[in-house]
Tab-separated table of C-alpha atoms in Angstrom:
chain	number	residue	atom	x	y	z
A	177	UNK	CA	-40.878	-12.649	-11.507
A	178	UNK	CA	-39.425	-14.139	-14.529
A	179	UNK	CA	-39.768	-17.660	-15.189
A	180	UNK	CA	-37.051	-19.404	-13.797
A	181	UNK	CA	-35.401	-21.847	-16.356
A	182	UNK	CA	-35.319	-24.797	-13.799
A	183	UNK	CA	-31.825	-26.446	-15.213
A	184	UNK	CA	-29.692	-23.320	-14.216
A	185	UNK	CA	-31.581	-22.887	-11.000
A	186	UNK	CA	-30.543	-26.661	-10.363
A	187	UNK	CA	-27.043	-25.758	-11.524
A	188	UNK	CA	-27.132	-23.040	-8.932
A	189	UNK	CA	-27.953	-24.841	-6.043
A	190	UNK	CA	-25.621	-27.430	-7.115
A	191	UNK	CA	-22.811	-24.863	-6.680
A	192	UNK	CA	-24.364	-23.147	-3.525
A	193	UNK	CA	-24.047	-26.198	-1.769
A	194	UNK	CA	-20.666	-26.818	-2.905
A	195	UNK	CA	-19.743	-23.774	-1.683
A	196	UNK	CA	-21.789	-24.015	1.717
A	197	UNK	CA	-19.651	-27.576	1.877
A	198	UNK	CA	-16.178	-26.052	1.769
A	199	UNK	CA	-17.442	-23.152	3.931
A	200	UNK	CA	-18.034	-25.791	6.954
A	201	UNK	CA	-15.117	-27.392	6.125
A	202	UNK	CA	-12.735	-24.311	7.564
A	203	UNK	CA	-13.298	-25.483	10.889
A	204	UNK	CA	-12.698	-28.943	10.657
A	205	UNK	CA	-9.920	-28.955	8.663
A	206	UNK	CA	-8.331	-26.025	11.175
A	207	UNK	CA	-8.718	-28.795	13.703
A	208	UNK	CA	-7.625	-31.905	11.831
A	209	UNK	CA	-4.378	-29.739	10.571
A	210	UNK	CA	-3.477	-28.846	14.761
A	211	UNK	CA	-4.084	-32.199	16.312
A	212	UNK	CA	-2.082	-33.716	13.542
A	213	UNK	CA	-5.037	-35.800	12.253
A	214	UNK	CA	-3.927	-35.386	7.776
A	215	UNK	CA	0.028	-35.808	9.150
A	216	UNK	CA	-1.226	-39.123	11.333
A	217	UNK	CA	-3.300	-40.412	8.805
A	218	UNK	CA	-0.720	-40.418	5.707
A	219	UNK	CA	1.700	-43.151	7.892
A	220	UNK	CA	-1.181	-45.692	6.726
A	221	UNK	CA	-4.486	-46.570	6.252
A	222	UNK	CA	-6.527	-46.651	9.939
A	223	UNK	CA	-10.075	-47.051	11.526
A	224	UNK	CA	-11.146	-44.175	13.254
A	225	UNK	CA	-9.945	-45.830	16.535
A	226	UNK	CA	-6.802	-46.507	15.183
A	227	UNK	CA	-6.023	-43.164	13.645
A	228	UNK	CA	-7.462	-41.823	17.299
A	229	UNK	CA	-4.518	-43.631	18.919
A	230	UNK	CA	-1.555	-42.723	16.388
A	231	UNK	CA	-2.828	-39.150	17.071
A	232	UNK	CA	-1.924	-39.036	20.504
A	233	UNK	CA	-4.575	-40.348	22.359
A	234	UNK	CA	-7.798	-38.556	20.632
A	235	UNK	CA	-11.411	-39.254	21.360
A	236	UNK	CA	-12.626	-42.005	18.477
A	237	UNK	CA	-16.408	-40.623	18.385
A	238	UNK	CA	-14.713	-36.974	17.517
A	239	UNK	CA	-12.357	-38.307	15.317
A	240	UNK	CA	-14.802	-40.933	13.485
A	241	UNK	CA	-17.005	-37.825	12.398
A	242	UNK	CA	-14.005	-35.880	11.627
A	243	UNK	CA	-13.059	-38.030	9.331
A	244	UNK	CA	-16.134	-39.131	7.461
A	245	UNK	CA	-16.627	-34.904	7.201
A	246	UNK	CA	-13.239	-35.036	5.285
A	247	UNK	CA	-13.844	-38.073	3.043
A	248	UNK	CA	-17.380	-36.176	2.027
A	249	UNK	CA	-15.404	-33.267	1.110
A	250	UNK	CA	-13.003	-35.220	-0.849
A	251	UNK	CA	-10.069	-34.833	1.178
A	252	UNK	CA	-9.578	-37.928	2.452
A	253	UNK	CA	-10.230	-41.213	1.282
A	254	UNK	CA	-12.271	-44.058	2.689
A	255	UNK	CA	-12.713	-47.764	2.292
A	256	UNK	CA	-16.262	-49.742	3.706
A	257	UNK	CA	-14.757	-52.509	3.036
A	258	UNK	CA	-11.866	-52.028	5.928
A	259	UNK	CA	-13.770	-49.062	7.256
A	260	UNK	CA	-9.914	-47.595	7.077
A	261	UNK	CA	-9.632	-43.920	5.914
A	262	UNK	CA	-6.423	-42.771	4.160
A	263	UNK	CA	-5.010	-40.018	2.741
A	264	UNK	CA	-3.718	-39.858	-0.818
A	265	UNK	CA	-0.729	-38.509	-2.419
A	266	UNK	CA	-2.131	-35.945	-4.192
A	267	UNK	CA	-4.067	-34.666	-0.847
A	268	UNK	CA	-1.287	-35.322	0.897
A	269	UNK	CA	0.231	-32.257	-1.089
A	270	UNK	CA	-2.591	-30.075	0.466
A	271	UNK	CA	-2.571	-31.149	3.758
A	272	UNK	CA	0.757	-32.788	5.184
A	273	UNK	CA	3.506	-31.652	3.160
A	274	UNK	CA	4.646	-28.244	4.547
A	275	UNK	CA	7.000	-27.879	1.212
A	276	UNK	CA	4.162	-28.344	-1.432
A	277	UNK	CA	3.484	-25.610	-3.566
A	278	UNK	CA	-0.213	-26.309	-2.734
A	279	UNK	CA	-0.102	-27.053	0.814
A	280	UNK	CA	-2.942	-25.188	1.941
A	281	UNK	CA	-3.190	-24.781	5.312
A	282	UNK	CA	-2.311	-20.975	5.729
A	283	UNK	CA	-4.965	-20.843	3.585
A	284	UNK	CA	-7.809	-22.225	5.946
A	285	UNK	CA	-6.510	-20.193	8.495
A	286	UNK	CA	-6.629	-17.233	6.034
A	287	UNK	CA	-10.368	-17.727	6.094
A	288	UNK	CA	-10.772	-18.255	9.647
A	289	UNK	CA	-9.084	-14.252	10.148
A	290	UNK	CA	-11.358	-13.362	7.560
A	291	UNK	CA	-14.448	-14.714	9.218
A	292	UNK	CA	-13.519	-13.444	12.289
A	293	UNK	CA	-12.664	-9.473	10.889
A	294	UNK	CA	-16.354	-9.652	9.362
A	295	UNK	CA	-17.784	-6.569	11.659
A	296	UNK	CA	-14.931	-5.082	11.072
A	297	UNK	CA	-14.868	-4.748	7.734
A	298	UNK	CA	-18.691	-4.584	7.923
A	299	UNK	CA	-18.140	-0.823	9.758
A	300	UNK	CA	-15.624	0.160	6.879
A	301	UNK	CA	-18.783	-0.498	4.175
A	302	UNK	CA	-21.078	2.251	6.386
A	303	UNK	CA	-17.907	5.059	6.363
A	304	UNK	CA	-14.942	4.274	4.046
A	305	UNK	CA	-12.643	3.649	6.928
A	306	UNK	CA	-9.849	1.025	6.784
A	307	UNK	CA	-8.767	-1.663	9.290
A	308	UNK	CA	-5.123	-1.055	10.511
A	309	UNK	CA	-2.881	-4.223	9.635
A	310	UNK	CA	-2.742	-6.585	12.705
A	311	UNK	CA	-6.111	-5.340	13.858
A	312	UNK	CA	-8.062	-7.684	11.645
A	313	UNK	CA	-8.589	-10.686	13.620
A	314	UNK	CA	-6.526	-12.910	16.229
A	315	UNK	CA	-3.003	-13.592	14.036
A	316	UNK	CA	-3.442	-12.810	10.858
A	317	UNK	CA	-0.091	-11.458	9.914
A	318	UNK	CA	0.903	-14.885	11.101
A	319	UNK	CA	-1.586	-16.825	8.853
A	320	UNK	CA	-0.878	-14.449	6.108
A	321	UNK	CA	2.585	-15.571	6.350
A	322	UNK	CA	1.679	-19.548	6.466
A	323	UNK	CA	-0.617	-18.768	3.494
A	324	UNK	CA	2.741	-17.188	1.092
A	325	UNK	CA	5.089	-19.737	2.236
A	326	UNK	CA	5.243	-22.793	0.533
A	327	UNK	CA	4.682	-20.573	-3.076
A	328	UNK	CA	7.716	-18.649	-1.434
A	329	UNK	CA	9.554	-21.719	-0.914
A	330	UNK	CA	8.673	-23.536	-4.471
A	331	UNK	CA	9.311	-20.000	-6.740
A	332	UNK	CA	11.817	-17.388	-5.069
A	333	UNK	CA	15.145	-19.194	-5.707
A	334	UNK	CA	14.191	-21.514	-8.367
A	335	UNK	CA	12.088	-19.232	-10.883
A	336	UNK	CA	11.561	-15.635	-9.768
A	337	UNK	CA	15.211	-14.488	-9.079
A	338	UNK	CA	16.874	-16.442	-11.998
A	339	UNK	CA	13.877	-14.583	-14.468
A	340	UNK	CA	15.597	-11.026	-13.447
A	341	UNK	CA	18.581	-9.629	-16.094
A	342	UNK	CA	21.677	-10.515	-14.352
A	343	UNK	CA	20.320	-10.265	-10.650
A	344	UNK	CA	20.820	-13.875	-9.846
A	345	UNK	CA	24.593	-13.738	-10.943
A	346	UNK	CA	25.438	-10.287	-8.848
A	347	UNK	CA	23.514	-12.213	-5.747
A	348	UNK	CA	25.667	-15.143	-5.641
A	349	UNK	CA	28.843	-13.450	-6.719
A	350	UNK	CA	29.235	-10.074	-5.995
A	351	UNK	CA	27.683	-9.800	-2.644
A	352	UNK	CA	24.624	-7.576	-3.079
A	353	UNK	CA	22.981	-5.691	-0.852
A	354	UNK	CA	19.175	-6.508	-1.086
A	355	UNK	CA	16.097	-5.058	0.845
A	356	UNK	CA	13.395	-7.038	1.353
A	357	UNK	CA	10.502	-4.554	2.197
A	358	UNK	CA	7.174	-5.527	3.356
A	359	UNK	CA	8.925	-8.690	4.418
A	360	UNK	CA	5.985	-9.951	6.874
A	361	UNK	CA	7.228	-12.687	9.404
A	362	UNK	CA	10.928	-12.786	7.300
A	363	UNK	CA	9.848	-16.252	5.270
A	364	UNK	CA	11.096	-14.068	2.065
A	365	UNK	CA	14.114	-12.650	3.432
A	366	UNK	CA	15.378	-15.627	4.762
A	367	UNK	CA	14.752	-18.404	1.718
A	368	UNK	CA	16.774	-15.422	-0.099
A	369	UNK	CA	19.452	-15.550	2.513
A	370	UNK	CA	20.051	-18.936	2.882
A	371	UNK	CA	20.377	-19.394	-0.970
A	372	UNK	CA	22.534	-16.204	-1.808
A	373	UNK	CA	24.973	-16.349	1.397
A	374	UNK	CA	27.612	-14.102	-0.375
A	375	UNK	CA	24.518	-11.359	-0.169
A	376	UNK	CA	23.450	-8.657	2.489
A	377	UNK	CA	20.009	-8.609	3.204
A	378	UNK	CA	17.598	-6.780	5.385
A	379	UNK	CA	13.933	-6.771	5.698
A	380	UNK	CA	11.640	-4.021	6.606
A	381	UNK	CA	7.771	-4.236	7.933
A	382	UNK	CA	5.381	-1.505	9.351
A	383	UNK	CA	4.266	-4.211	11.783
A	384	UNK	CA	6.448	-4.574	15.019
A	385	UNK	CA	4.824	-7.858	15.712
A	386	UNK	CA	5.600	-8.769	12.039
A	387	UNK	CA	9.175	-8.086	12.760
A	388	UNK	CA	9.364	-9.726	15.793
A	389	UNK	CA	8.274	-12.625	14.323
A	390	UNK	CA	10.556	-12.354	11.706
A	391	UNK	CA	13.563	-12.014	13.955
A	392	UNK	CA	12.697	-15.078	15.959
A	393	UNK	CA	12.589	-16.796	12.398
A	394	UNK	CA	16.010	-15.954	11.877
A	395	UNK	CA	17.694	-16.738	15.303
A	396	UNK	CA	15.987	-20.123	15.080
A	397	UNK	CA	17.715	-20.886	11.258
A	398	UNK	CA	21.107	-19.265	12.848
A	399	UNK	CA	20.901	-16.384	10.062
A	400	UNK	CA	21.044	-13.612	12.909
A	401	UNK	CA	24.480	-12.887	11.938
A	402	UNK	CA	24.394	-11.820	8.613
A	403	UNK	CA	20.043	-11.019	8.499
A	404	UNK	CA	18.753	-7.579	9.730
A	405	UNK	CA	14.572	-7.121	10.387
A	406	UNK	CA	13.849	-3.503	10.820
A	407	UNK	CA	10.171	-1.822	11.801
A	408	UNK	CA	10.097	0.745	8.695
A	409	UNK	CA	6.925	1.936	6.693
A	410	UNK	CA	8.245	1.353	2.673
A	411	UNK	CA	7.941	5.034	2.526
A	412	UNK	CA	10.147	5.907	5.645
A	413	UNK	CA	13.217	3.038	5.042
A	414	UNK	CA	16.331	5.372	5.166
A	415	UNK	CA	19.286	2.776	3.991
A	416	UNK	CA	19.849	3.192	0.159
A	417	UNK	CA	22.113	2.018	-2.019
A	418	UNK	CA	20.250	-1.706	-2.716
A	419	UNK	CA	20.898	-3.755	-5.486
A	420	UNK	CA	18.036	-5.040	-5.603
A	421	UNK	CA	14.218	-4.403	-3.622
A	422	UNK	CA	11.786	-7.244	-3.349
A	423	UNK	CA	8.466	-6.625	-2.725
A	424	UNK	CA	6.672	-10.137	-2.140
A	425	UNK	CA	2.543	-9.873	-2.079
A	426	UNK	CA	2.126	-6.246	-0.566
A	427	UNK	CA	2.574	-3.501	-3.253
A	428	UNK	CA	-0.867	-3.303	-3.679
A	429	UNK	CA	-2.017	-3.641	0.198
A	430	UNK	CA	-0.030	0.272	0.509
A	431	UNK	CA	-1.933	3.270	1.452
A	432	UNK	CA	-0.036	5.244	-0.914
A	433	UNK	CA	1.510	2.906	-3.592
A	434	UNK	CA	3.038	5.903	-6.239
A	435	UNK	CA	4.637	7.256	-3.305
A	436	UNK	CA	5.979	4.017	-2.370
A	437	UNK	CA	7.623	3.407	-5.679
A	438	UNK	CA	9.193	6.724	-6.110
A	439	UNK	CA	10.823	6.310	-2.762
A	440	UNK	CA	11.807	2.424	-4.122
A	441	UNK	CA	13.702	4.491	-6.873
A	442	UNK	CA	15.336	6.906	-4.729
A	443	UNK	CA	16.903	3.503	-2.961
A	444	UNK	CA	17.894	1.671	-5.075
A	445	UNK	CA	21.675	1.859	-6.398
A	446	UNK	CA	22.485	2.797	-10.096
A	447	UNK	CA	21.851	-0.130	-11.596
A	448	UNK	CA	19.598	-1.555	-9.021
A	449	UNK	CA	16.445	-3.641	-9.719
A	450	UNK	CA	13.124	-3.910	-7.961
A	451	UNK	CA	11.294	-7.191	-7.965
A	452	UNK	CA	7.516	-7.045	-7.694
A	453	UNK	CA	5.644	-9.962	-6.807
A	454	UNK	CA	1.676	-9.612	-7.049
A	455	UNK	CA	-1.382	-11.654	-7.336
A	456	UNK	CA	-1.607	-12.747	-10.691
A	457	UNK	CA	-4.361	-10.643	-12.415
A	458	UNK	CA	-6.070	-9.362	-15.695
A	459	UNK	CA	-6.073	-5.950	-16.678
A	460	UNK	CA	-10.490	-6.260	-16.653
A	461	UNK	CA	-12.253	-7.437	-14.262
A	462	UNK	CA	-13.510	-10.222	-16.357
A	463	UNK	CA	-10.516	-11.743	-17.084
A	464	UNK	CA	-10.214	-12.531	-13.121
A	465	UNK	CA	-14.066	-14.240	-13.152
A	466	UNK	CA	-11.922	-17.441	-11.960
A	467	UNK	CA	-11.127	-19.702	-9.195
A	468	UNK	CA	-8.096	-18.042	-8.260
A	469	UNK	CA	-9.429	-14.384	-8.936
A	470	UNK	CA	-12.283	-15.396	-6.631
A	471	UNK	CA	-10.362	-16.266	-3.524
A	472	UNK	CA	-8.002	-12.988	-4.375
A	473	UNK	CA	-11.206	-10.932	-4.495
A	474	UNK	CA	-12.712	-11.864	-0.982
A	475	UNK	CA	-9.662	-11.815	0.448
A	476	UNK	CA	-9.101	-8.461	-1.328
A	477	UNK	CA	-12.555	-7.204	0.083
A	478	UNK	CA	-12.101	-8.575	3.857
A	479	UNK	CA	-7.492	-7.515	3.755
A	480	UNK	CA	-6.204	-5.815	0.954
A	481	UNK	CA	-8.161	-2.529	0.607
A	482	UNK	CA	-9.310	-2.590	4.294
A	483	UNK	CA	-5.500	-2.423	5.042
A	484	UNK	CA	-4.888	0.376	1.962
A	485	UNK	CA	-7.591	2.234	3.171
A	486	UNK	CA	-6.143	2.681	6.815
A	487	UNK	CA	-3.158	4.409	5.599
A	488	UNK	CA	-2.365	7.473	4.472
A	489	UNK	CA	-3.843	8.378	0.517
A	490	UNK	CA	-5.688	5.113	0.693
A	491	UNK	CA	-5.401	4.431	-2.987
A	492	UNK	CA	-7.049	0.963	-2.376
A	493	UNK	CA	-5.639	-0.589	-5.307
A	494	UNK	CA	-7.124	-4.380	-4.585
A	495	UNK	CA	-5.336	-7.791	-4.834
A	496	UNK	CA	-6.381	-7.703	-8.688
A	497	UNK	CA	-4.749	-4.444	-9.505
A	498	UNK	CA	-3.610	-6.195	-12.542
A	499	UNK	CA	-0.129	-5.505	-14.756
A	500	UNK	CA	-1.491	-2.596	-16.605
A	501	UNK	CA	-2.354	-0.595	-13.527
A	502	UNK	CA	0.856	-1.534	-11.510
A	503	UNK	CA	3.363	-0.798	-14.200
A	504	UNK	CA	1.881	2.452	-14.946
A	505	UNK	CA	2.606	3.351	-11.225
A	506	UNK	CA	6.056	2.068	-11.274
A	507	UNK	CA	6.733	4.104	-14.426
A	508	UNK	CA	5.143	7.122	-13.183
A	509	UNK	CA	7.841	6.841	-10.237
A	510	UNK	CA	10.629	7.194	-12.672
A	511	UNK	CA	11.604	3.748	-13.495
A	512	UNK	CA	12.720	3.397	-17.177
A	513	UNK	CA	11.712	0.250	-17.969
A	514	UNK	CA	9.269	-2.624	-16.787
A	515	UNK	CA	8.590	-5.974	-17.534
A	516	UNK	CA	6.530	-9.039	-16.291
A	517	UNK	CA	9.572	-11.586	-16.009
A	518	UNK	CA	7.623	-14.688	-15.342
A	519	UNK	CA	4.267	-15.774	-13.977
A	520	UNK	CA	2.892	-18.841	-12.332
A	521	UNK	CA	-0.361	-19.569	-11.460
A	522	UNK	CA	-1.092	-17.534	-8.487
A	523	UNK	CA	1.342	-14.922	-9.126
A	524	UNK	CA	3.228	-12.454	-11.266
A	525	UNK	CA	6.874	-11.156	-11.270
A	526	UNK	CA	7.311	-7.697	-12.401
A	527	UNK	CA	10.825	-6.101	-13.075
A	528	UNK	CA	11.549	-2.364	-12.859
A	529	UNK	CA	15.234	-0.666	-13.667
């Protein structure tokens, strides 16, 4: 072998462990976020038998070494002084506040479906099948939907919609008719809905359970009346005349994305727009070497092209497709212009007319 150069190889380890760290952490963290451990703990500063007790009635020894698991992770804090644990503002924003931008939890349960679709996935390796969508693991639509929502919440009214040419204006005053397809469990659909009530809008999914989901969603905010979920492939959606198509997160998860967008075009109304939200990405591989390209990678590997590759053409264009690749398909469909209208940090908004 060559000779190892002893400060990397430390380096190394360093991160393996890191990573080994958060690794264990899913499952503890899964469990703090359900019993309401993060949510109890941000009231105030407790001892493990206090925080027990403002939990509802947990066991201390459990909860002690929950805790001091968390506080070596870095996600709570504590103090031997008081031998009180707390939670911080800024983890707060991870773990207790639903609204955050980076309020994380979907994403822990993101890895748990992950974890749990390994032989799955494992079988695709050996023959180049796929894994239909809802087949992964226990719910994954659902924690696929936890996962988008608070960026959802934080971006769809107040940065993606207004970056459009004159979309923004035609929602709020002209009544538009918008399609929402590959809407998931509705989160999407109905943020759109309750901030553009002059608008129409529908939302399509290939998953019944998706749509059921989504419907439930809808009766519970009392937007039943004037919200439709329909079971529809993105290929197979027969209502045209849109203003506008969204596409939130799942353009690249299609079997057959070129056929997808030429069918976007033949819905759309003159004059209509289609919004395409994706992963952010570079156009080379390298340029994704990051932390966020490396969670969209795995999760690419374990949902994204496991999903493509169950559908028909199977094009398998990954969750780091990248602008280059995506517009060229949208262009190829007929559009006659594209653009990326903004960007944040974990995604990018395309714009095709």
């Amino acid at each position: 072998m060559p000779a190892i150069d002893e400060a990397k190889f430390q380096a190394f380890i360093g991160k393996m462990l890191g990573d080994l760290g958060g690794a264990t952490s899913v499952p503890t963290v899964r469990i703090g976020l359900r019993l309401g451990l993060f949510e109890a703990l941000a009231e105030a500063p407790a001892t493990a038998a206090e925080l027990a007790a403002r939990a509802g009635g947990l066991h201390e020894r459990y909860v002690r070494e929950w805790a001091l698991a968390q506080t070596a992770s870095g996600y709570i804090d504590f103090d031997p002084a008081t031998q009180r644990f707390s939670v911080s503002p800024e983890q707060a924003m991870v773990f207790v506040n639903q609204d955050s931008p980076v309020y994380l939890a979907g994403a822990f349960e993101l890895v748990a479906a992950m974890i749990e679709a390994e032989a799955k996935v494992e079988e695709c390796f050996r023959h180049g099948t796929g894994v239909r969508w809802g087949d992964h693991a226990g719910c994954l639509f659902c924690a696929t939907g936890q996962f988008f929502r608070p960026g959802y919440v934080n971006n769809i009214v107040q940065a993606w919609i207004p970056a459009l040419d004159g979309v923004e204006a035609r929602l709020r005053g002209g009544g538009a008719k918008v399609a929402d397809v590959g809407c998931g469990v509705g989160f999407s659909t109905l943020l759109m809905a309750q901030a553009y009530p002059e608008s129409q809008f529908t939302g399509y999914d290939f998953h019944a359970p998706s749509i059921e989901e989504a419907r439930r969603h809808a009766a519970a905010h009392g937007l039943s009346d004037r919200v439709r979920f329909e079971v529809a492939a993105a290929k197979e959606i027969a209502e045209s005349g849109f203003d506008l198509v969204t596409m939130y997160d799942c353009l690249h998860d299609m079997g057959d994305p070129r056929g997808c967008a030429a069918h976007m075009r033949g819905i759309l109304a003159p004059g209509g727009t289609w919004m395409i939200v994706e992963p952010i990405a570079g156009d080379r591989p390298e340029q994704n070497f990051n932390p966020v390209g490396r969670l969209y990678y795995n999760a690419s590997t374990m949902i994204c092209v496991p999903t493509s590759l169950d559908q028909e053409v199977g094009e398998g264009l990954g969750a780091q497709a990248g602008e280059a690749r995506l517009s060229e398909i949208v262009r190829e469909a007929g559009f006659d212009r594209v653009r990326r209208a903004t960007e944040g940090p974990f995604n990018m908004v395309l714009e095709a007319v």
